[in-house]
Every structure is written in C-alpha cells, then in structure tokens.
Amino acid sequence: MCGGLAARRLQFVTTMQVVLAIPVAGLIVGAAAGLAWPDIPFAWLVAALCGWALLALHATRVGRATLLAACACGAFAVGGALLAAAAWQDAWRPPLRIIFESIARDTRAELLHSGRQPPVDDTAPVVVTGVLRTDAAVTAGGAVSLAVDAEWVGRLSSSARDIDVDTNPVRGGVLLTVLGSLGREHLAEWTAGRRVRAPADLRRPARYLDPGVPDQERALARRGVSLVGTVKSAALVTVLERGSPAQEAAASLRAFTRRALSASVGHWSPRASAIVAAIVIGDRTGLDDEVERRLQESGTYHVIAISGGNIALLAGLTLGLFRLAGVLGRAAMLSAAAGLVAYGFVVQGGASVNRAVLMACVFFIGRAWDLRGPPFQPLVLVAGILVLADPLSVVDAASLLTFGATAGILAVAPALQGQRVPRFLFPAASMLAASLAAEVALLPIAAFFFSRVTVAGLLLNFGAIPLMAVAQFAGMAVVPLFAVAPAAARVAGGVAAFGAEGLVRTADLVALAPWSNWRVALPSLWILAAYYAALLIAWLLWRVGHHPRLRSCAITACVLSGGCIATGVDVPWRSTAHGRLSVTFIDVGQGDATLIRFPMGSSMLVDAGGLGGRGAFDVGDRVVGPVLRALGVRRLDTLVVTHGDADHAGGATSVLRDFQPHAVWEGIPVPPHPLLASLHQQAVAERTQWTNVQRDDRTEIDGVEVVVRHPTLPEWERQDVRNEDSIVLELRWRAVSFVLAGDIGRTSEDEISRSFVPAPLRVLKVPHHGSLSSSSAEFIAALSPQVAVVSAGRSNPFGHPARAVLERYDKSGTAIFRTDTDGAVTIDTDGNTLDVRTFAGETREFRGWRLELEVGGWRLEDGSPGAQRRRRVDGGR
C-alpha cells in the first residue's frame, strides 16, 4: 500500500515537472526568437497560434498526449515571441526616444539654417524631469552618474530653468552625467525615488561599429536606458520631490551603511571597504578597475556581485537563526521570505538580486505549505515568471549565468548523492563537482558575453566563497554595531577586511598560472547551439542509462564544440594567411586604431585608440581586442604607437597584455610622459622588443615594404607629446600604397610630401581625424589618394572631420570613408585592385592606372595583371 502511494506520488511529481517545463521551454525559445527577429509580421504569429490551437484540438480528439504537449509548447513559443517583440519595440523606441528625435530634427534644421555643420548623431539640449532609479554614483572620471526614469522632456529655452509649456509626458530611461566638482557635494540629495529636473544635452549612447564588438546601445536599451546626456553643473539639478517614506528610509539605511563600512572596514583597508560595500549593498562605485579585472580573470568576480550566492548565504543564515530559536513553522518561512524581499528593496541590486530573491521566496513559500518537488521545478517556475515579467531577460548575461550555473549544479546533484565519498571529503568533493558543472554549463555564455575562458575558478572558489561569506556576514554585523558600539564595529570591520583582502589575494594566484585564463573570439551561434544540444543529449542519455554509443558520440560532439569555443576558432582549419594585404580602420570613436594583416599571416596594429580623459571604459580591451580576435588575430607581430596621446595609445596597455606583440615601435621618445613610460615598463616586463623608429627606416613583411616617412630625430629631449612627432608609415605592395599619417599637421605634411613615389592606387588615413590644421591642398595633391579614410568619433566636440577638409578631398576626386558614419572600414588588395567594405554594408572596388615613369633612378612598371615590379635602371646601388 505504501509502495503504491510512493509510486503514485513519484509519478505525479514527475508529471508536474514535465507539465511545468513544457510551457516554460516554449516561452524561453519563443522569446529568444522574438528578440532575434523582432520585425516578424504580427499576422504570421497569429496564424501560427491558430494553427497550434487547431492541431491541439485534433490531438485531444485522437488522444495523442505527445502531440498535445508539442502543441502547448508551440503555442507558448508564439506567445513568448509576441511578448519579446513588443518588449523590444518598447525598449528600443520608447516615447522618450520619439520625442527626442523630434526635438533633434528641429535642432539639426536650425543648425543647417544658420550655416553650421550638425553632428553626425542626433543631439538636443532639453530639460529632463524624472525619478531617480538608483542612488547617484561617482564615475571613474570623477563625475556623477544619475539613472533617471524620465517623465517628460522639453526644449531648452533661453533660460536653463524654463521649459516649453507644450511638453508632453514621456516614458523611458536616461543616463545623465553631471560634470564639475560640485557633484560629490550633492550625492546625499540624489537618492533613489526622488523626482529631479535638470537641463541636459541628450544624445544616443556611444556605440562602436566593428566586427566582434557588442552593440552597447542595444545592451543599454535592454536595461531600460534609451538615451544618455550631460549636465554642465550640479547646480543645475533641482530636486522637485522626495521619494516615498519607504524609499527615503531605504536610502538613509544605505547611506548609514556606507558610513559604517567606510569608518570600520576602511580603517583597516580602503580597498576592502569598497569590496565589502559591493558585497553587502551592491555599491560597486568604489571598486578599483584593476581589482575588478583580476577577479574576472580568476573566475571569482561573482562573489562581489549580489546575486544567488549572496542571497543563498543570507537565506541559510536566516534559517539557522530560526532553527536556533526553535521556530521552523509556516510563520518562520514567510518571515524569512519577507526579510529577503526587504533586503532586496534596500540594496537595489537590480535584476540579479530580484532573481535571487524570487528563487528564495519560492523555496520558502514551498516549505511553508509543504510543497515538495524535484529541485528543477522551482528553477523552471522562476524562469517562467521572469520571462513573463521581462521577456528581454532571455538574452541578459546575468540571467543566463544565474540559471545556467544553477541548472548545471542541479544536473550533477543526484550523482553526488549516490557516490561513496568519505564524510570528511564530501563537502570538498561536492564543491568541486558543483564548480565543474557550473563551468561546463557556462563556458559558451562566458565566451559569448565576456570573450574570456577561465579554469582558475575551479580551485580558487574553494577559498573565494568562504572568504566572501566572512566578508558578507562581518560586513553586515558592522552596521548595527556601528550604531551602538563603534569599537566593536571596528573589530568586525577587521574581520570583514580580512575576508575582502583574501579575495584579492586568491585572485592574485592567477599570475602564477597565466595559462588558466585566456581571451577568445566571439563564438558563432551555430557552435553554441551544437555545444548545448550535444551536452543536453549526453546528460539525458546518462540519466536514463541507455544507448552508450550514442552517448559517447554526444560527448565527443560536446568536447569538439567546446574546444572550438575555448580556442576561439569556429573552423579550426581556417587560416589567417589569405595571400592578400588587408587593412582595417577600426571604429574606436575619437581616436585611431588600424589593423594590418599581411599576405602570409603576419599582423601589425598601428595605434590602439583610447579615451581622452579618465574613464573606466578601456577601448583596447572592449573594442580593439574583440576586433582583433574576430578577424583571426591571436597574437600580434608588431604594435606601433604613433605618439602618446590617449586617443592613440590609451588602449595599448590592454593590447600589449592580451596579444603579446613581438615588437613595439615608438617614434620620438618622451620619457616624462606617464602613459608611454608605463607602456615601456610593461613591454620590458613581458620581454617585448622596444624599437624607436625614424624617417627612412624600412623593413619588409610578407613581401610588403613598410617605410617610415616620419619623424626625424629631434635636437632636444621631448617633455610633452606632440602631434607633429607622429609616426607616418607607408605600406607598398605591387601597385598599391597605404599611407597612415597619424596626427601630423601641415608643417610635417610639407616635410614628407616629396618623399612619396606616385602609386597607381593609394589609400590615405587622413591626418589628425580630418582637422583643419592638417590635409593641406598641397599634401593631397602630392599623394593623389584614390581612397581616404577618416577616423573620428560621432558628434565629437572638435568638429572632426572639418567640412573644408572633406571638400578638399572631394575636389581632388578622392573617395571618402568615415568610421563615424561607415563604422570599421576594411580594404583588401591583391596588389592591383582595392576592395573596400564597411561595417555599414557598403562595398566598392577601385582599379589602378598604367604607370611607367622613372623617379630617382627607379622605374615602376604595371605591365600585366600579375604584379608591379620595381628595379634599378641607373646601375647604382
């Protein structure tokens, strides 16, 4: 009798698990499809829904349960696609974006009417009113960031505090940067929930149109941010209304927590104070960029982000306290759930905290009503709720990491319970198996979203997770102790500092094994699908214990696809040596970065972009690196730093670290310059050859002649970086010449223009981003380029490229391409023709003219389609 009841209960639980998984799986797949193809006609989806309904009716009549389940999955998939497509349209073009575009069109028309050149991207001076989404945060550059849920915007009138009376209500997120030194003084006033008003220059978010680089504008839109803007001074930001009592109380508690941690933990280590603040209340504004990078490389970054692990520890602590008190009934479970909801409201950790709190609440509520079931069931339930609430979460990296890691751990949990492991080894064995399962499940996600693969976390998590628990619990103890006993709070702060500093020390161990983490190219979707399909088939066959040969094939396919992901090569037999010279002008915003791939596979990077001021965004790591990996470059042969300006050399540090070039070329040394000095020290530490090149230096790479046209050695030691000292390179191959002119001005142009030999096909990287101080008419006439490429940032404050400069090239018959409008520009050549492709999709072909003349004793002949030949005709050496 009991056995029959147990069997029926098991059958019921299994059935419920399958029944729940079917619609959730359909929702997830449909939402992903709706985001991949958001413009799919609505009528098609309605027709598909009707088709599934008719098929389900037929399945019900004939009693086909499997067909009915498939129909239910398909119907929910259509619903998920509808939800996701609607959510994306609302996120991409909310009312705020529509009103902004209308104002921007009027602003552009006014500029054109006044004879001024409008920026490439839409910009508009407006007044914004909205509610602060989170507390104000200090950026890496010293400004203050405000995340605002806009309620309405209006045109900026003559007075900064006036708005048009015709302004309509809007909805959408905007990220404002408050400039000036006054921002820090107002941090306490700008807290979540308060309504503010400020005049701002709104614009579209920055984006880099390059292969392999994620679209940051779309990523921000998925997080609810449609526009960004700047406010000139904190004095212009007005607080119109305070938040609700609950919001004000939560803000006060967060402020008190920051003070307590700063005084108690910061007494021992300011760095530890920032780490503990990130763990306890999710405030990562004080974290050092280097610390974050080291934690990411070690695979332990997850411990400082409030997510599932932190909430699980807090839930475990709550259960432990209730157990000690002898209370484990329904009231205790509901109280624990309410406490976690309150904690999530206070810390404002965003979607990751909400997911973790929801999971914990499902667990506690299930315990309260004794709703027991398989471990996967609450995970599936939470996934379904989240997709219904936010369909965009199916492509959110944090969501995928959370559910992927949890699913991986749950997948191996039954196997762990059946193993005969000594009791004293079971905790360590369980943690190792769970960590390994999570790494296997997350390998494609980490490669796709972060271009990084690390195996260091398998071992480092043994220390990182306990140390995180120490920092979290001790940090939480600091807050109440600081109110009643500051001395005791300082002791607890010392314990928290020990845990936080221990996290950093464990991350430092990666330096002893640099092979344990590496960067990879963005994997293609088909290789990701192959990996997960093979992994799922292998796991299912392992669970049922049948078809060992098929299981072996699935495991082999999983290993092969995983190897392709881990090496960053979708097709292992593809070679980077394609017999052509390829030059890619990378879109790095207002800066320069040019990748050269030579005919036999050698590579050279000329400059690495960078931001002009202080900032946390590393162009070398976030833009240049992904482009190089996407184009098949795993290690550079040469890195050329034309000069030390941040927009040319700022990204070189990351490039030098990740791509380990064999040699670095520098022009005129500037010993006092901190960026160049740091780069030189890094090159010495990594045993990279450092060479100072000057005019008339030349070498040959894969049959391509590389000539240094500038600079000449100075008569005195430079104390500052100068644009006129830029390295100018010419690449000559058969009938083609590429000239990379750095940031030189007219003085240097006059010096070097006579050194160029005419070429049937010439490509010029326009000097100094198209500034008025460069590209003289004489220089353009001397080089006679067929193609000119301008590397400039969208809506840059310098007005590059200048209209007069563009007109000069246009009058000379030169085809102009621009990274700010065309994105990355790639020019391939076989030595006789030029094939130009832009990231925006434009393609053009250029052919040379027959050339036969003598210059300085050299004859250039372009007699046949084969190759241009160069030979001496005067008998001299």
JSON list of C-alpha atoms in Angstrom, two decimals, residues 216-316:
[
{"chain": "A", "resi": 216, "resn": "GLN", "atom": "CA", "xyz": [26.29, 48.85, -26.44]},
{"chain": "A", "resi": 217, "resn": "GLU", "atom": "CA", "xyz": [23.29, 50.94, -27.47]},
{"chain": "A", "resi": 218, "resn": "ARG", "atom": "CA", "xyz": [21.13, 47.84, -27.73]},
{"chain": "A", "resi": 219, "resn": "ALA", "atom": "CA", "xyz": [22.56, 46.47, -24.49]},
{"chain": "A", "resi": 220, "resn": "LEU", "atom": "CA", "xyz": [21.58, 49.67, -22.68]},
{"chain": "A", "resi": 221, "resn": "ALA", "atom": "CA", "xyz": [18.13, 49.58, -24.26]},
{"chain": "A", "resi": 222, "resn": "ARG", "atom": "CA", "xyz": [17.59, 46.08, -22.87]},
{"chain": "A", "resi": 223, "resn": "ARG", "atom": "CA", "xyz": [18.42, 47.52, -19.44]},
{"chain": "A", "resi": 224, "resn": "GLY", "atom": "CA", "xyz": [15.89, 50.31, -19.87]},
{"chain": "A", "resi": 225, "resn": "VAL", "atom": "CA", "xyz": [18.26, 53.13, -20.88]},
{"chain": "A", "resi": 226, "resn": "SER", "atom": "CA", "xyz": [17.33, 54.76, -24.17]},
{"chain": "A", "resi": 227, "resn": "LEU", "atom": "CA", "xyz": [19.43, 57.94, -24.13]},
{"chain": "A", "resi": 228, "resn": "VAL", "atom": "CA", "xyz": [22.43, 59.45, -22.38]},
{"chain": "A", "resi": 229, "resn": "GLY", "atom": "CA", "xyz": [23.22, 63.06, -21.65]},
{"chain": "A", "resi": 230, "resn": "THR", "atom": "CA", "xyz": [25.41, 65.52, -19.80]},
{"chain": "A", "resi": 231, "resn": "VAL", "atom": "CA", "xyz": [24.53, 68.20, -17.27]},
{"chain": "A", "resi": 232, "resn": "LYS", "atom": "CA", "xyz": [27.07, 71.01, -17.10]},
{"chain": "A", "resi": 233, "resn": "SER", "atom": "CA", "xyz": [26.93, 71.53, -13.34]},
{"chain": "A", "resi": 234, "resn": "ALA", "atom": "CA", "xyz": [25.39, 70.06, -10.22]},
{"chain": "A", "resi": 235, "resn": "ALA", "atom": "CA", "xyz": [23.93, 73.49, -9.50]},
{"chain": "A", "resi": 236, "resn": "LEU", "atom": "CA", "xyz": [21.53, 72.95, -12.41]},
{"chain": "A", "resi": 237, "resn": "VAL", "atom": "CA", "xyz": [19.99, 69.79, -10.91]},
{"chain": "A", "resi": 238, "resn": "THR", "atom": "CA", "xyz": [16.87, 70.53, -8.88]},
{"chain": "A", "resi": 239, "resn": "VAL", "atom": "CA", "xyz": [15.21, 68.06, -6.52]},
{"chain": "A", "resi": 240, "resn": "LEU", "atom": "CA", "xyz": [11.48, 68.59, -7.03]},
{"chain": "A", "resi": 241, "resn": "GLU", "atom": "CA", "xyz": [10.06, 65.95, -4.72]},
{"chain": "A", "resi": 242, "resn": "ARG", "atom": "CA", "xyz": [11.27, 63.41, -2.19]},
{"chain": "A", "resi": 243, "resn": "GLY", "atom": "CA", "xyz": [10.57, 59.72, -2.55]},
{"chain": "A", "resi": 244, "resn": "SER", "atom": "CA", "xyz": [8.04, 57.65, -0.65]},
{"chain": "A", "resi": 245, "resn": "PRO", "atom": "CA", "xyz": [8.67, 57.02, 3.07]},
{"chain": "A", "resi": 246, "resn": "ALA", "atom": "CA", "xyz": [9.90, 53.51, 2.30]},
{"chain": "A", "resi": 247, "resn": "GLN", "atom": "CA", "xyz": [12.30, 54.78, -0.38]},
{"chain": "A", "resi": 248, "resn": "GLU", "atom": "CA", "xyz": [13.61, 57.53, 1.88]},
{"chain": "A", "resi": 249, "resn": "ALA", "atom": "CA", "xyz": [14.13, 55.06, 4.73]},
{"chain": "A", "resi": 250, "resn": "ALA", "atom": "CA", "xyz": [15.98, 52.66, 2.43]},
{"chain": "A", "resi": 251, "resn": "ALA", "atom": "CA", "xyz": [18.19, 55.49, 1.13]},
{"chain": "A", "resi": 252, "resn": "SER", "atom": "CA", "xyz": [19.01, 56.56, 4.69]},
{"chain": "A", "resi": 253, "resn": "LEU", "atom": "CA", "xyz": [19.91, 52.98, 5.60]},
{"chain": "A", "resi": 254, "resn": "ARG", "atom": "CA", "xyz": [22.20, 52.68, 2.55]},
{"chain": "A", "resi": 255, "resn": "ALA", "atom": "CA", "xyz": [23.90, 55.97, 3.42]},
{"chain": "A", "resi": 256, "resn": "PHE", "atom": "CA", "xyz": [24.40, 54.86, 7.02]},
{"chain": "A", "resi": 257, "resn": "THR", "atom": "CA", "xyz": [25.81, 51.53, 5.80]},
{"chain": "A", "resi": 258, "resn": "ARG", "atom": "CA", "xyz": [28.33, 53.33, 3.59]},
{"chain": "A", "resi": 259, "resn": "ARG", "atom": "CA", "xyz": [29.46, 55.49, 6.51]},
{"chain": "A", "resi": 260, "resn": "ALA", "atom": "CA", "xyz": [29.71, 52.50, 8.83]},
{"chain": "A", "resi": 261, "resn": "LEU", "atom": "CA", "xyz": [31.74, 50.43, 6.36]},
{"chain": "A", "resi": 262, "resn": "SER", "atom": "CA", "xyz": [33.98, 53.36, 5.48]},
{"chain": "A", "resi": 263, "resn": "ALA", "atom": "CA", "xyz": [34.78, 54.01, 9.14]},
{"chain": "A", "resi": 264, "resn": "SER", "atom": "CA", "xyz": [35.02, 50.42, 10.36]},
{"chain": "A", "resi": 265, "resn": "VAL", "atom": "CA", "xyz": [36.33, 48.44, 7.39]},
{"chain": "A", "resi": 266, "resn": "GLY", "atom": "CA", "xyz": [38.09, 51.39, 5.78]},
{"chain": "A", "resi": 267, "resn": "HIS", "atom": "CA", "xyz": [40.11, 51.79, 8.98]},
{"chain": "A", "resi": 268, "resn": "TRP", "atom": "CA", "xyz": [41.92, 48.59, 8.01]},
{"chain": "A", "resi": 269, "resn": "SER", "atom": "CA", "xyz": [41.85, 48.91, 4.22]},
{"chain": "A", "resi": 270, "resn": "PRO", "atom": "CA", "xyz": [40.03, 51.39, 1.95]},
{"chain": "A", "resi": 271, "resn": "ARG", "atom": "CA", "xyz": [40.10, 48.81, -0.82]},
{"chain": "A", "resi": 272, "resn": "ALA", "atom": "CA", "xyz": [38.47, 46.26, 1.47]},
{"chain": "A", "resi": 273, "resn": "SER", "atom": "CA", "xyz": [35.80, 48.80, 2.39]},
{"chain": "A", "resi": 274, "resn": "ALA", "atom": "CA", "xyz": [34.85, 49.17, -1.28]},
{"chain": "A", "resi": 275, "resn": "ILE", "atom": "CA", "xyz": [34.72, 45.38, -1.74]},
{"chain": "A", "resi": 276, "resn": "VAL", "atom": "CA", "xyz": [32.55, 44.85, 1.35]},
{"chain": "A", "resi": 277, "resn": "ALA", "atom": "CA", "xyz": [30.20, 47.64, 0.23]},
{"chain": "A", "resi": 278, "resn": "ALA", "atom": "CA", "xyz": [29.80, 45.81, -3.09]},
{"chain": "A", "resi": 279, "resn": "ILE", "atom": "CA", "xyz": [29.04, 42.53, -1.31]},
{"chain": "A", "resi": 280, "resn": "VAL", "atom": "CA", "xyz": [26.67, 43.94, 1.33]},
{"chain": "A", "resi": 281, "resn": "ILE", "atom": "CA", "xyz": [24.65, 46.61, -0.51]},
{"chain": "A", "resi": 282, "resn": "GLY", "atom": "CA", "xyz": [25.70, 46.19, -4.14]},
{"chain": "A", "resi": 283, "resn": "ASP", "atom": "CA", "xyz": [27.53, 49.54, -4.28]},
{"chain": "A", "resi": 284, "resn": "ARG", "atom": "CA", "xyz": [30.46, 48.97, -6.67]},
{"chain": "A", "resi": 285, "resn": "THR", "atom": "CA", "xyz": [31.31, 52.62, -7.29]},
{"chain": "A", "resi": 286, "resn": "GLY", "atom": "CA", "xyz": [34.39, 52.49, -5.07]},
{"chain": "A", "resi": 287, "resn": "LEU", "atom": "CA", "xyz": [35.89, 49.39, -6.65]},
{"chain": "A", "resi": 288, "resn": "ASP", "atom": "CA", "xyz": [39.22, 49.76, -8.39]},
{"chain": "A", "resi": 289, "resn": "ASP", "atom": "CA", "xyz": [39.25, 48.79, -12.08]},
{"chain": "A", "resi": 290, "resn": "GLU", "atom": "CA", "xyz": [42.33, 46.65, -11.56]},
{"chain": "A", "resi": 291, "resn": "VAL", "atom": "CA", "xyz": [40.67, 44.71, -8.74]},
{"chain": "A", "resi": 292, "resn": "GLU", "atom": "CA", "xyz": [37.63, 44.01, -10.91]},
{"chain": "A", "resi": 293, "resn": "ARG", "atom": "CA", "xyz": [39.83, 42.81, -13.77]},
{"chain": "A", "resi": 294, "resn": "ARG", "atom": "CA", "xyz": [41.80, 40.46, -11.54]},
{"chain": "A", "resi": 295, "resn": "LEU", "atom": "CA", "xyz": [38.64, 38.97, -10.06]},
{"chain": "A", "resi": 296, "resn": "GLN", "atom": "CA", "xyz": [37.24, 38.45, -13.56]},
{"chain": "A", "resi": 297, "resn": "GLU", "atom": "CA", "xyz": [40.42, 36.70, -14.71]},
{"chain": "A", "resi": 298, "resn": "SER", "atom": "CA", "xyz": [40.34, 34.41, -11.69]},
{"chain": "A", "resi": 299, "resn": "GLY", "atom": "CA", "xyz": [36.70, 33.45, -12.23]},
{"chain": "A", "resi": 300, "resn": "THR", "atom": "CA", "xyz": [35.68, 34.73, -8.79]},
{"chain": "A", "resi": 301, "resn": "TYR", "atom": "CA", "xyz": [34.09, 38.04, -9.76]},
{"chain": "A", "resi": 302, "resn": "HIS", "atom": "CA", "xyz": [30.65, 36.62, -8.98]},
{"chain": "A", "resi": 303, "resn": "VAL", "atom": "CA", "xyz": [31.38, 36.74, -5.25]},
{"chain": "A", "resi": 304, "resn": "ILE", "atom": "CA", "xyz": [31.34, 40.56, -5.11]},
{"chain": "A", "resi": 305, "resn": "ALA", "atom": "CA", "xyz": [28.10, 40.94, -7.07]},
{"chain": "A", "resi": 306, "resn": "ILE", "atom": "CA", "xyz": [24.95, 40.47, -5.01]},
{"chain": "A", "resi": 307, "resn": "SER", "atom": "CA", "xyz": [23.28, 37.50, -6.66]},
{"chain": "A", "resi": 308, "resn": "GLY", "atom": "CA", "xyz": [22.29, 33.92, -5.97]},
{"chain": "A", "resi": 309, "resn": "GLY", "atom": "CA", "xyz": [25.29, 33.06, -3.82]},
{"chain": "A", "resi": 310, "resn": "ASN", "atom": "CA", "xyz": [24.89, 36.03, -1.51]},
{"chain": "A", "resi": 311, "resn": "ILE", "atom": "CA", "xyz": [21.14, 35.56, -1.16]},
{"chain": "A", "resi": 312, "resn": "ALA", "atom": "CA", "xyz": [21.64, 31.83, -0.55]},
{"chain": "A", "resi": 313, "resn": "LEU", "atom": "CA", "xyz": [24.06, 32.58, 2.28]},
{"chain": "A", "resi": 314, "resn": "LEU", "atom": "CA", "xyz": [21.64, 35.10, 3.76]},
{"chain": "A", "resi": 315, "resn": "ALA", "atom": "CA", "xyz": [18.78, 32.63, 3.45]},
{"chain": "A", "resi": 316, "resn": "GLY", "atom": "CA", "xyz": [20.88, 29.95, 5.12]}
]
